[in-house]
JSON list of C-alpha atoms in Angstrom, two decimals:
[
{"chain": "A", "resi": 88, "resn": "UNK", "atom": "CA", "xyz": [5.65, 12.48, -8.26]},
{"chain": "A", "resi": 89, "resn": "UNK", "atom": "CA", "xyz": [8.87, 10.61, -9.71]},
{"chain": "A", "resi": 90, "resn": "UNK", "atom": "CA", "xyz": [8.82, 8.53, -6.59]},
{"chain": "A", "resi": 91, "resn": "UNK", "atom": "CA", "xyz": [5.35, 7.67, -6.09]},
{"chain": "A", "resi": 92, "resn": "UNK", "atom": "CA", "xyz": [5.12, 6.46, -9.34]},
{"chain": "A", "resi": 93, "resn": "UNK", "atom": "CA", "xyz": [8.06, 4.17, -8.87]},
{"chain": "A", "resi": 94, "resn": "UNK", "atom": "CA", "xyz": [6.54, 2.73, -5.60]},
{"chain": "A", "resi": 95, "resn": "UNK", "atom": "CA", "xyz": [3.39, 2.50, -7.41]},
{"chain": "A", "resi": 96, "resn": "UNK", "atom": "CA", "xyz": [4.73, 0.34, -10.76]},
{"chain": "A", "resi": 97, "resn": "UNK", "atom": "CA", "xyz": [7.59, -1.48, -8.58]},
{"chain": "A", "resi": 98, "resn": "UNK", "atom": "CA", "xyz": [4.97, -2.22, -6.06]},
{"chain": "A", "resi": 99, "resn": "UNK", "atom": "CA", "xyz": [2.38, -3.52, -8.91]},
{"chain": "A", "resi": 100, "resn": "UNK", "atom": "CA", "xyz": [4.99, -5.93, -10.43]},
{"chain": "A", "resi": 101, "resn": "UNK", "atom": "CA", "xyz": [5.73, -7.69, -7.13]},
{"chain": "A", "resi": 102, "resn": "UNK", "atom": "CA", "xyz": [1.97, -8.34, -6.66]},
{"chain": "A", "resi": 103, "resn": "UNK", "atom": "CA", "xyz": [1.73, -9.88, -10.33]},
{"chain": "A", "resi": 104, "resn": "UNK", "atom": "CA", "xyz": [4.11, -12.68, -9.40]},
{"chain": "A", "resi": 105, "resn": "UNK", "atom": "CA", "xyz": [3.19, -12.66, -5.76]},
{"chain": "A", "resi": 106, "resn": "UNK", "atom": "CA", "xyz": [-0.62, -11.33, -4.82]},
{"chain": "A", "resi": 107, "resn": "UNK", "atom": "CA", "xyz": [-0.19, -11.72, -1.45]},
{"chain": "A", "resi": 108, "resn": "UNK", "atom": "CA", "xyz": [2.94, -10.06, -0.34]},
{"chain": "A", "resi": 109, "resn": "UNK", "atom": "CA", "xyz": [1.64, -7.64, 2.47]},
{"chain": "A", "resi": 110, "resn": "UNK", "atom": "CA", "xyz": [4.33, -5.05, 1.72]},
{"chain": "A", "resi": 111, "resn": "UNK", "atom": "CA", "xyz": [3.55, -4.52, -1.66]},
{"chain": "A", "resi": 112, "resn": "UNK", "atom": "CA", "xyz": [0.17, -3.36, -0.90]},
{"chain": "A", "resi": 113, "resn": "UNK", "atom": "CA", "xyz": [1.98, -0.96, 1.80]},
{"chain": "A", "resi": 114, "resn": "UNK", "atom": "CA", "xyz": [4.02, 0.40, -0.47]},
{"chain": "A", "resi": 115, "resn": "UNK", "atom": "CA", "xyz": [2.05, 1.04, -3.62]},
{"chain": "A", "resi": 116, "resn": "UNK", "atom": "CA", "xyz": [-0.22, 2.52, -0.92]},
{"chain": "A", "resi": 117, "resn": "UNK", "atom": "CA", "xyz": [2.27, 5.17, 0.19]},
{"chain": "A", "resi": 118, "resn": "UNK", "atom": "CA", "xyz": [3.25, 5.61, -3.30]},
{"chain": "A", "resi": 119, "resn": "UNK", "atom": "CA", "xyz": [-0.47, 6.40, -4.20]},
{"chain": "A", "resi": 120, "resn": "UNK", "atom": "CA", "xyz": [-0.63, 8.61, -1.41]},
{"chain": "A", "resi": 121, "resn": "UNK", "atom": "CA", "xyz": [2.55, 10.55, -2.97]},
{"chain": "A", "resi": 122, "resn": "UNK", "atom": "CA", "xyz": [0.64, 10.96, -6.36]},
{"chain": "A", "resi": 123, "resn": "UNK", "atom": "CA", "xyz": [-2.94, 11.84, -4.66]},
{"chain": "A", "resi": 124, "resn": "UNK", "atom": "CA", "xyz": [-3.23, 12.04, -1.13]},
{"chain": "A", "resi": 125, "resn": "UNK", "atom": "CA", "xyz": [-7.36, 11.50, -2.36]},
{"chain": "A", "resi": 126, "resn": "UNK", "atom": "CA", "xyz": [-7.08, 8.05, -4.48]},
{"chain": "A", "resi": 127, "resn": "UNK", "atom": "CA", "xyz": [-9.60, 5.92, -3.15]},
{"chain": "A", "resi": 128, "resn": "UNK", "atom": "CA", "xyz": [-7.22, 3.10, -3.53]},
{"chain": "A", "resi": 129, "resn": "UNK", "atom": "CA", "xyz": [-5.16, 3.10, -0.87]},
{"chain": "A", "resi": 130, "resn": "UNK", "atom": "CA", "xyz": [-7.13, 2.53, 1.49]},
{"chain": "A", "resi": 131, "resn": "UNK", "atom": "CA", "xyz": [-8.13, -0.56, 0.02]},
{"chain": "A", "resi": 132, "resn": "UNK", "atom": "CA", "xyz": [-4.03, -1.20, -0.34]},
{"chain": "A", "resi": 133, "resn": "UNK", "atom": "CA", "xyz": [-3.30, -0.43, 3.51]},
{"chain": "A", "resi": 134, "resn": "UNK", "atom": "CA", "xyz": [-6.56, -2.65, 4.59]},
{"chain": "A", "resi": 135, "resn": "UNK", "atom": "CA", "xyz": [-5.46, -5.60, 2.34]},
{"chain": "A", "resi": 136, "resn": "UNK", "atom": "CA", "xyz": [-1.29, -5.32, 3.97]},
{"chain": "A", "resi": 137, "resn": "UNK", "atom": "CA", "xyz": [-3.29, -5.19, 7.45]},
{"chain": "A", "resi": 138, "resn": "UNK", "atom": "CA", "xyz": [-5.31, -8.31, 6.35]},
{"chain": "A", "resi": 139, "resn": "UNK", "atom": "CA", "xyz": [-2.09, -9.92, 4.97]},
{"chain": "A", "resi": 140, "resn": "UNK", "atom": "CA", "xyz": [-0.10, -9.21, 7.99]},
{"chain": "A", "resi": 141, "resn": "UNK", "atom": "CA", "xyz": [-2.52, -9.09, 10.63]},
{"chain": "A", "resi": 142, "resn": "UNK", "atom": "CA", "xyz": [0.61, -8.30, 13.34]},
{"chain": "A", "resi": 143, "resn": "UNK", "atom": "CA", "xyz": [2.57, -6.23, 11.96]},
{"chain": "A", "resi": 144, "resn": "UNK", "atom": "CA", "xyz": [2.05, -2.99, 13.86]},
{"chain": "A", "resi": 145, "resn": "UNK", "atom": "CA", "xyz": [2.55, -0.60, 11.05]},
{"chain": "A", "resi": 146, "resn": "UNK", "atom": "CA", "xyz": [0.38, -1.86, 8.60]},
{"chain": "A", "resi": 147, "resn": "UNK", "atom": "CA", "xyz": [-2.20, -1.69, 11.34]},
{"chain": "A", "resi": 148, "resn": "UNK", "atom": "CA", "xyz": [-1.48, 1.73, 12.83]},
{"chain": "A", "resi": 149, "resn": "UNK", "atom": "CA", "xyz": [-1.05, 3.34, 9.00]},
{"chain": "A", "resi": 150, "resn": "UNK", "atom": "CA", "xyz": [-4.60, 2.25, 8.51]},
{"chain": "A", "resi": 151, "resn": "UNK", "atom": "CA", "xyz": [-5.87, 3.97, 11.54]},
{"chain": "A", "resi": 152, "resn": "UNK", "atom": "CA", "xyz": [-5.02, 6.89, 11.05]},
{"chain": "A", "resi": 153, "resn": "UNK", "atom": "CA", "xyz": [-6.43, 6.74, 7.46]},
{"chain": "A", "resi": 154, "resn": "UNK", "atom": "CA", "xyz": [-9.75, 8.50, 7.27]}
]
């Protein structure tokens, strides 16, 4: 849980200064996943890094596979 609460605050504070860094949204994603593999969040998180970085192939492939 210690880590996917890092990813998750680490991942929040990059997107406060900038709200459209595609990793960030990957990360706090897999950190989410850490805490609750059910939080309803991340897929919203994985399909804003895939609309952020529309070719980067493991945004996309993360995303489906997520139910």
């Amino acid at each position: 849980a210690e880590l996917g609460q890092m990813l998750v605050m680490n991942a929040g504070s990059a997107l406060t200064v900038l709200p459209d860094l595609a990793p960030a949204y990957f990360i706090r994603a897999w950190g989410s996943y850490l805490l609750d593999s059910a939080d309803p969040t991340i897929k919203a998180d994985l399909q804003k890094a895939v609309e952020l970085a529309p070719d980067d192939a493991l945004y996309a492939e993360a995303l489906a596979m997520w139910p």
